[in-house]
Amino acid sequence: MPGSMLKTVVKFAKISRARSYSQVDRLAHLKQQCQPHLTETVRTSVEGICLKLYNLSCDYAKKVREKSNSILKEHSMELPSQPFTSQTLRKVWCYPVQFAIGCPRLPVVEYLPDRDQAMLRYQSDTLAINSLYLQKLEHLYRHNCFDDRKFELFIPRVWVMLKRYATFLGVNPTPNNANPDIRDTQQSLPVTAFECLNKTFGVTFECFASPLNCYFRQYCSAFADCDSYFGSRGPFLNLKALSGSFQANPPYCEELMEAAVIHMEGLLDDTLEPLSFIVLVPDYREPTPAALVRLESSQFKRKQVTIPAYEHEFRHGFQHVLN
């Protein structure tokens, strides 16, 4: 009896596995046959949506620029007639972004400290930040900001920076209501990983970070106008690095990842000094993203390591407000 039961179970398992393989084959066949027709059918609609988004983005960018110019004029701060350009190229230390145009007068922002969090309120708009992260911003500000040694503008500038990221992540984001794709753009490596990169490879610079999730005092970020007071060197694609060791963990946007890899290869190709990048990207396959293809085939690649799922971790994108 036990033997017959064992045979029955084995036979059933084989049948189930065979059915599973058959279904996978059928799905692959359907994908091969139907995907070209689906692509052709929706191409016009998708291209129309993308064009509309592009036009809307251009319109809003124009409105923001005009509003910014009007604010500067209200404070008697005229825009330069010609862009500032360097007459000679020379090697310099990498400092935080400094703007030729000064900062307009900032409004009064209320500071409401609590035990674990601080609330920053401008009119009826209140933003929260953990006390430890506010202390971190204070250290970054002291080290990088040169126009406010008395910290008279510190709280307003923190509020502006928090408001920028709150707008980017969603209105008043919380771990429960935020879009996971947007929230994941703010994830970062654990502290132990950064310590290892610094000790083993001499990494001292993050290519994609923010004042809220950065580990090193030197980093690139998306919003130079409000992040520069806390050490940002501006967007990574504008960075002209000649030497050093860099960590790059770009947001999981295929176009941005590819542009970042192209920029890294250009920097490596142009310099004669020691320069390295440790790049962390998702191991997407079927299809493989263009960025990963370029990385794997690059002449500058020295080592590739794949870490399996559930054997690595990231710090939460809302680490500055989580309890």
JSON list of N, CA and C in Angstrom, two decimals, residues 193-194 196-209 216 218-220 236 240-250 264 267-268 273-280:
[
{"chain": "A", "resi": 193, "resn": "ALA", "atom": "N", "xyz": [27.00, 48.74, 4.30]},
{"chain": "A", "resi": 193, "resn": "ALA", "atom": "CA", "xyz": [27.46, 48.64, 2.91]},
{"chain": "A", "resi": 193, "resn": "ALA", "atom": "C", "xyz": [28.32, 49.84, 2.55]},
{"chain": "A", "resi": 194, "resn": "PHE", "atom": "N", "xyz": [27.90, 51.04, 2.95]},
{"chain": "A", "resi": 194, "resn": "PHE", "atom": "CA", "xyz": [28.71, 52.23, 2.69]},
{"chain": "A", "resi": 194, "resn": "PHE", "atom": "C", "xyz": [30.05, 52.16, 3.41]},
{"chain": "A", "resi": 196, "resn": "CYS", "atom": "N", "xyz": [31.70, 49.50, 4.12]},
{"chain": "A", "resi": 196, "resn": "CYS", "atom": "CA", "xyz": [32.52, 48.53, 3.38]},
{"chain": "A", "resi": 196, "resn": "CYS", "atom": "C", "xyz": [33.08, 49.16, 2.10]},
{"chain": "A", "resi": 197, "resn": "LEU", "atom": "N", "xyz": [32.24, 49.90, 1.36]},
{"chain": "A", "resi": 197, "resn": "LEU", "atom": "CA", "xyz": [32.70, 50.55, 0.13]},
{"chain": "A", "resi": 197, "resn": "LEU", "atom": "C", "xyz": [33.80, 51.57, 0.43]},
{"chain": "A", "resi": 198, "resn": "ASN", "atom": "N", "xyz": [33.64, 52.29, 1.52]},
{"chain": "A", "resi": 198, "resn": "ASN", "atom": "CA", "xyz": [34.65, 53.28, 1.89]},
{"chain": "A", "resi": 198, "resn": "ASN", "atom": "C", "xyz": [35.96, 52.62, 2.30]},
{"chain": "A", "resi": 199, "resn": "LYS", "atom": "N", "xyz": [35.88, 51.57, 3.10]},
{"chain": "A", "resi": 199, "resn": "LYS", "atom": "CA", "xyz": [37.08, 50.91, 3.60]},
{"chain": "A", "resi": 199, "resn": "LYS", "atom": "C", "xyz": [37.80, 50.12, 2.52]},
{"chain": "A", "resi": 200, "resn": "THR", "atom": "N", "xyz": [37.04, 49.45, 1.65]},
{"chain": "A", "resi": 200, "resn": "THR", "atom": "CA", "xyz": [37.64, 48.55, 0.66]},
{"chain": "A", "resi": 200, "resn": "THR", "atom": "C", "xyz": [38.05, 49.28, -0.61]},
{"chain": "A", "resi": 201, "resn": "PHE", "atom": "N", "xyz": [37.21, 50.21, -1.07]},
{"chain": "A", "resi": 201, "resn": "PHE", "atom": "CA", "xyz": [37.45, 50.85, -2.37]},
{"chain": "A", "resi": 201, "resn": "PHE", "atom": "C", "xyz": [37.72, 52.35, -2.26]},
{"chain": "A", "resi": 202, "resn": "GLY", "atom": "N", "xyz": [37.68, 52.90, -1.07]},
{"chain": "A", "resi": 202, "resn": "GLY", "atom": "CA", "xyz": [37.93, 54.33, -0.91]},
{"chain": "A", "resi": 202, "resn": "GLY", "atom": "C", "xyz": [36.83, 55.21, -1.43]},
{"chain": "A", "resi": 203, "resn": "VAL", "atom": "N", "xyz": [35.59, 54.71, -1.47]},
{"chain": "A", "resi": 203, "resn": "VAL", "atom": "CA", "xyz": [34.46, 55.50, -1.97]},
{"chain": "A", "resi": 203, "resn": "VAL", "atom": "C", "xyz": [34.16, 56.63, -1.00]},
{"chain": "A", "resi": 204, "resn": "THR", "atom": "N", "xyz": [34.01, 57.84, -1.53]},
{"chain": "A", "resi": 204, "resn": "THR", "atom": "CA", "xyz": [33.69, 59.02, -0.71]},
{"chain": "A", "resi": 204, "resn": "THR", "atom": "C", "xyz": [32.61, 59.88, -1.35]},
{"chain": "A", "resi": 205, "resn": "PHE", "atom": "N", "xyz": [31.96, 59.37, -2.39]},
{"chain": "A", "resi": 205, "resn": "PHE", "atom": "CA", "xyz": [31.04, 60.22, -3.17]},
{"chain": "A", "resi": 205, "resn": "PHE", "atom": "C", "xyz": [29.89, 59.35, -3.66]},
{"chain": "A", "resi": 206, "resn": "GLU", "atom": "N", "xyz": [28.65, 59.87, -3.54]},
{"chain": "A", "resi": 206, "resn": "GLU", "atom": "CA", "xyz": [27.46, 59.19, -4.05]},
{"chain": "A", "resi": 206, "resn": "GLU", "atom": "C", "xyz": [26.96, 59.93, -5.29]},
{"chain": "A", "resi": 207, "resn": "CYS", "atom": "N", "xyz": [26.74, 59.20, -6.36]},
{"chain": "A", "resi": 207, "resn": "CYS", "atom": "CA", "xyz": [26.32, 59.82, -7.62]},
{"chain": "A", "resi": 207, "resn": "CYS", "atom": "C", "xyz": [24.82, 60.12, -7.65]},
{"chain": "A", "resi": 208, "resn": "PHE", "atom": "N", "xyz": [24.03, 59.38, -6.88]},
{"chain": "A", "resi": 208, "resn": "PHE", "atom": "CA", "xyz": [22.58, 59.60, -6.85]},
{"chain": "A", "resi": 208, "resn": "PHE", "atom": "C", "xyz": [22.13, 59.54, -5.40]},
{"chain": "A", "resi": 209, "resn": "ALA", "atom": "N", "xyz": [21.84, 60.70, -4.83]},
{"chain": "A", "resi": 209, "resn": "ALA", "atom": "CA", "xyz": [21.44, 60.75, -3.42]},
{"chain": "A", "resi": 209, "resn": "ALA", "atom": "C", "xyz": [20.61, 62.01, -3.20]},
{"chain": "A", "resi": 216, "resn": "PHE", "atom": "N", "xyz": [27.61, 59.98, 2.56]},
{"chain": "A", "resi": 216, "resn": "PHE", "atom": "CA", "xyz": [28.80, 60.83, 2.48]},
{"chain": "A", "resi": 216, "resn": "PHE", "atom": "C", "xyz": [28.39, 62.30, 2.40]},
{"chain": "A", "resi": 218, "resn": "GLN", "atom": "N", "xyz": [29.67, 64.31, 0.29]},
{"chain": "A", "resi": 218, "resn": "GLN", "atom": "CA", "xyz": [29.72, 64.67, -1.12]},
{"chain": "A", "resi": 218, "resn": "GLN", "atom": "C", "xyz": [28.75, 63.78, -1.88]},
{"chain": "A", "resi": 219, "resn": "TYR", "atom": "N", "xyz": [27.90, 64.38, -2.67]},
{"chain": "A", "resi": 219, "resn": "TYR", "atom": "CA", "xyz": [26.92, 63.59, -3.43]},
{"chain": "A", "resi": 219, "resn": "TYR", "atom": "C", "xyz": [26.31, 64.46, -4.53]},
{"chain": "A", "resi": 220, "resn": "CYS", "atom": "N", "xyz": [25.73, 63.80, -5.50]},
{"chain": "A", "resi": 220, "resn": "CYS", "atom": "CA", "xyz": [24.94, 64.47, -6.52]},
{"chain": "A", "resi": 220, "resn": "CYS", "atom": "C", "xyz": [23.46, 64.22, -6.24]},
{"chain": "A", "resi": 236, "resn": "PHE", "atom": "N", "xyz": [24.09, 64.41, -11.44]},
{"chain": "A", "resi": 236, "resn": "PHE", "atom": "CA", "xyz": [25.27, 63.61, -11.78]},
{"chain": "A", "resi": 236, "resn": "PHE", "atom": "C", "xyz": [25.67, 63.78, -13.23]},
{"chain": "A", "resi": 240, "resn": "LYS", "atom": "N", "xyz": [31.74, 66.70, -13.67]},
{"chain": "A", "resi": 240, "resn": "LYS", "atom": "CA", "xyz": [32.96, 66.51, -14.46]},
{"chain": "A", "resi": 240, "resn": "LYS", "atom": "C", "xyz": [34.06, 65.95, -13.55]},
{"chain": "A", "resi": 241, "resn": "ALA", "atom": "N", "xyz": [33.93, 64.71, -13.20]},
{"chain": "A", "resi": 241, "resn": "ALA", "atom": "CA", "xyz": [34.88, 64.08, -12.28]},
{"chain": "A", "resi": 241, "resn": "ALA", "atom": "C", "xyz": [36.14, 63.67, -13.02]},
{"chain": "A", "resi": 242, "resn": "LEU", "atom": "N", "xyz": [37.29, 63.88, -12.38]},
{"chain": "A", "resi": 242, "resn": "LEU", "atom": "CA", "xyz": [38.58, 63.48, -12.95]},
{"chain": "A", "resi": 242, "resn": "LEU", "atom": "C", "xyz": [39.21, 62.32, -12.20]},
{"chain": "A", "resi": 243, "resn": "SER", "atom": "N", "xyz": [38.98, 62.25, -10.90]},
{"chain": "A", "resi": 243, "resn": "SER", "atom": "CA", "xyz": [39.59, 61.18, -10.11]},
{"chain": "A", "resi": 243, "resn": "SER", "atom": "C", "xyz": [38.71, 60.91, -8.90]},
{"chain": "A", "resi": 244, "resn": "GLY", "atom": "N", "xyz": [38.96, 59.76, -8.28]},
{"chain": "A", "resi": 244, "resn": "GLY", "atom": "CA", "xyz": [38.20, 59.40, -7.08]},
{"chain": "A", "resi": 244, "resn": "GLY", "atom": "C", "xyz": [37.45, 58.10, -7.27]},
{"chain": "A", "resi": 245, "resn": "SER", "atom": "N", "xyz": [36.78, 57.68, -6.21]},
{"chain": "A", "resi": 245, "resn": "SER", "atom": "CA", "xyz": [35.99, 56.45, -6.24]},
{"chain": "A", "resi": 245, "resn": "SER", "atom": "C", "xyz": [34.55, 56.81, -5.89]},
{"chain": "A", "resi": 246, "resn": "PHE", "atom": "N", "xyz": [33.61, 56.40, -6.74]},
{"chain": "A", "resi": 246, "resn": "PHE", "atom": "CA", "xyz": [32.23, 56.84, -6.66]},
{"chain": "A", "resi": 246, "resn": "PHE", "atom": "C", "xyz": [31.29, 55.64, -6.54]},
{"chain": "A", "resi": 247, "resn": "GLN", "atom": "N", "xyz": [30.20, 55.83, -5.81]},
{"chain": "A", "resi": 247, "resn": "GLN", "atom": "CA", "xyz": [29.13, 54.84, -5.73]},
{"chain": "A", "resi": 247, "resn": "GLN", "atom": "C", "xyz": [27.93, 55.38, -6.48]},
{"chain": "A", "resi": 248, "resn": "ALA", "atom": "N", "xyz": [27.36, 54.55, -7.37]},
{"chain": "A", "resi": 248, "resn": "ALA", "atom": "CA", "xyz": [26.21, 54.97, -8.17]},
{"chain": "A", "resi": 248, "resn": "ALA", "atom": "C", "xyz": [25.08, 53.96, -8.02]},
{"chain": "A", "resi": 249, "resn": "ASN", "atom": "N", "xyz": [23.97, 54.42, -7.47]},
{"chain": "A", "resi": 249, "resn": "ASN", "atom": "CA", "xyz": [22.77, 53.60, -7.33]},
{"chain": "A", "resi": 249, "resn": "ASN", "atom": "C", "xyz": [21.61, 54.39, -7.91]},
{"chain": "A", "resi": 250, "resn": "PRO", "atom": "N", "xyz": [21.52, 54.46, -9.25]},
{"chain": "A", "resi": 250, "resn": "PRO", "atom": "CA", "xyz": [20.53, 55.35, -9.87]},
{"chain": "A", "resi": 250, "resn": "PRO", "atom": "C", "xyz": [19.11, 54.85, -9.68]},
{"chain": "A", "resi": 264, "resn": "MET", "atom": "N", "xyz": [29.43, 57.91, -17.34]},
{"chain": "A", "resi": 264, "resn": "MET", "atom": "CA", "xyz": [30.57, 57.31, -16.65]},
{"chain": "A", "resi": 264, "resn": "MET", "atom": "C", "xyz": [31.65, 56.90, -17.64]},
{"chain": "A", "resi": 267, "resn": "LEU", "atom": "N", "xyz": [33.53, 59.93, -18.80]},
{"chain": "A", "resi": 267, "resn": "LEU", "atom": "CA", "xyz": [34.47, 60.43, -17.80]},
{"chain": "A", "resi": 267, "resn": "LEU", "atom": "C", "xyz": [35.71, 59.55, -17.71]},
{"chain": "A", "resi": 268, "resn": "LEU", "atom": "N", "xyz": [35.50, 58.24, -17.74]},
{"chain": "A", "resi": 268, "resn": "LEU", "atom": "CA", "xyz": [36.63, 57.30, -17.68]},
{"chain": "A", "resi": 268, "resn": "LEU", "atom": "C", "xyz": [37.51, 57.42, -18.91]},
{"chain": "A", "resi": 273, "resn": "GLU", "atom": "N", "xyz": [43.72, 60.01, -14.71]},
{"chain": "A", "resi": 273, "resn": "GLU", "atom": "CA", "xyz": [43.94, 59.77, -13.29]},
{"chain": "A", "resi": 273, "resn": "GLU", "atom": "C", "xyz": [43.07, 58.61, -12.81]},
{"chain": "A", "resi": 274, "resn": "PRO", "atom": "N", "xyz": [43.37, 58.08, -11.62]},
{"chain": "A", "resi": 274, "resn": "PRO", "atom": "CA", "xyz": [42.57, 56.96, -11.09]},
{"chain": "A", "resi": 274, "resn": "PRO", "atom": "C", "xyz": [41.12, 57.37, -10.86]},
{"chain": "A", "resi": 275, "resn": "LEU", "atom": "N", "xyz": [40.20, 56.67, -11.49]},
{"chain": "A", "resi": 275, "resn": "LEU", "atom": "CA", "xyz": [38.77, 56.97, -11.40]},
{"chain": "A", "resi": 275, "resn": "LEU", "atom": "C", "xyz": [37.99, 55.67, -11.47]},
{"chain": "A", "resi": 276, "resn": "SER", "atom": "N", "xyz": [37.06, 55.48, -10.56]},
{"chain": "A", "resi": 276, "resn": "SER", "atom": "CA", "xyz": [36.28, 54.23, -10.55]},
{"chain": "A", "resi": 276, "resn": "SER", "atom": "C", "xyz": [34.86, 54.50, -10.11]},
{"chain": "A", "resi": 277, "resn": "PHE", "atom": "N", "xyz": [33.95, 53.66, -10.59]},
{"chain": "A", "resi": 277, "resn": "PHE", "atom": "CA", "xyz": [32.54, 53.72, -10.23]},
{"chain": "A", "resi": 277, "resn": "PHE", "atom": "C", "xyz": [32.07, 52.33, -9.82]},
{"chain": "A", "resi": 278, "resn": "ILE", "atom": "N", "xyz": [31.42, 52.24, -8.69]},
{"chain": "A", "resi": 278, "resn": "ILE", "atom": "CA", "xyz": [30.75, 51.00, -8.28]},
{"chain": "A", "resi": 278, "resn": "ILE", "atom": "C", "xyz": [29.27, 51.22, -8.53]},
{"chain": "A", "resi": 279, "resn": "VAL", "atom": "N", "xyz": [28.72, 50.50, -9.49]},
{"chain": "A", "resi": 279, "resn": "VAL", "atom": "CA", "xyz": [27.37, 50.75, -9.98]},
{"chain": "A", "resi": 279, "resn": "VAL", "atom": "C", "xyz": [26.44, 49.65, -9.50]},
{"chain": "A", "resi": 280, "resn": "LEU", "atom": "N", "xyz": [25.30, 50.03, -8.95]},
{"chain": "A", "resi": 280, "resn": "LEU", "atom": "CA", "xyz": [24.30, 49.07, -8.50]},
{"chain": "A", "resi": 280, "resn": "LEU", "atom": "C", "xyz": [23.03, 49.26, -9.32]}
]
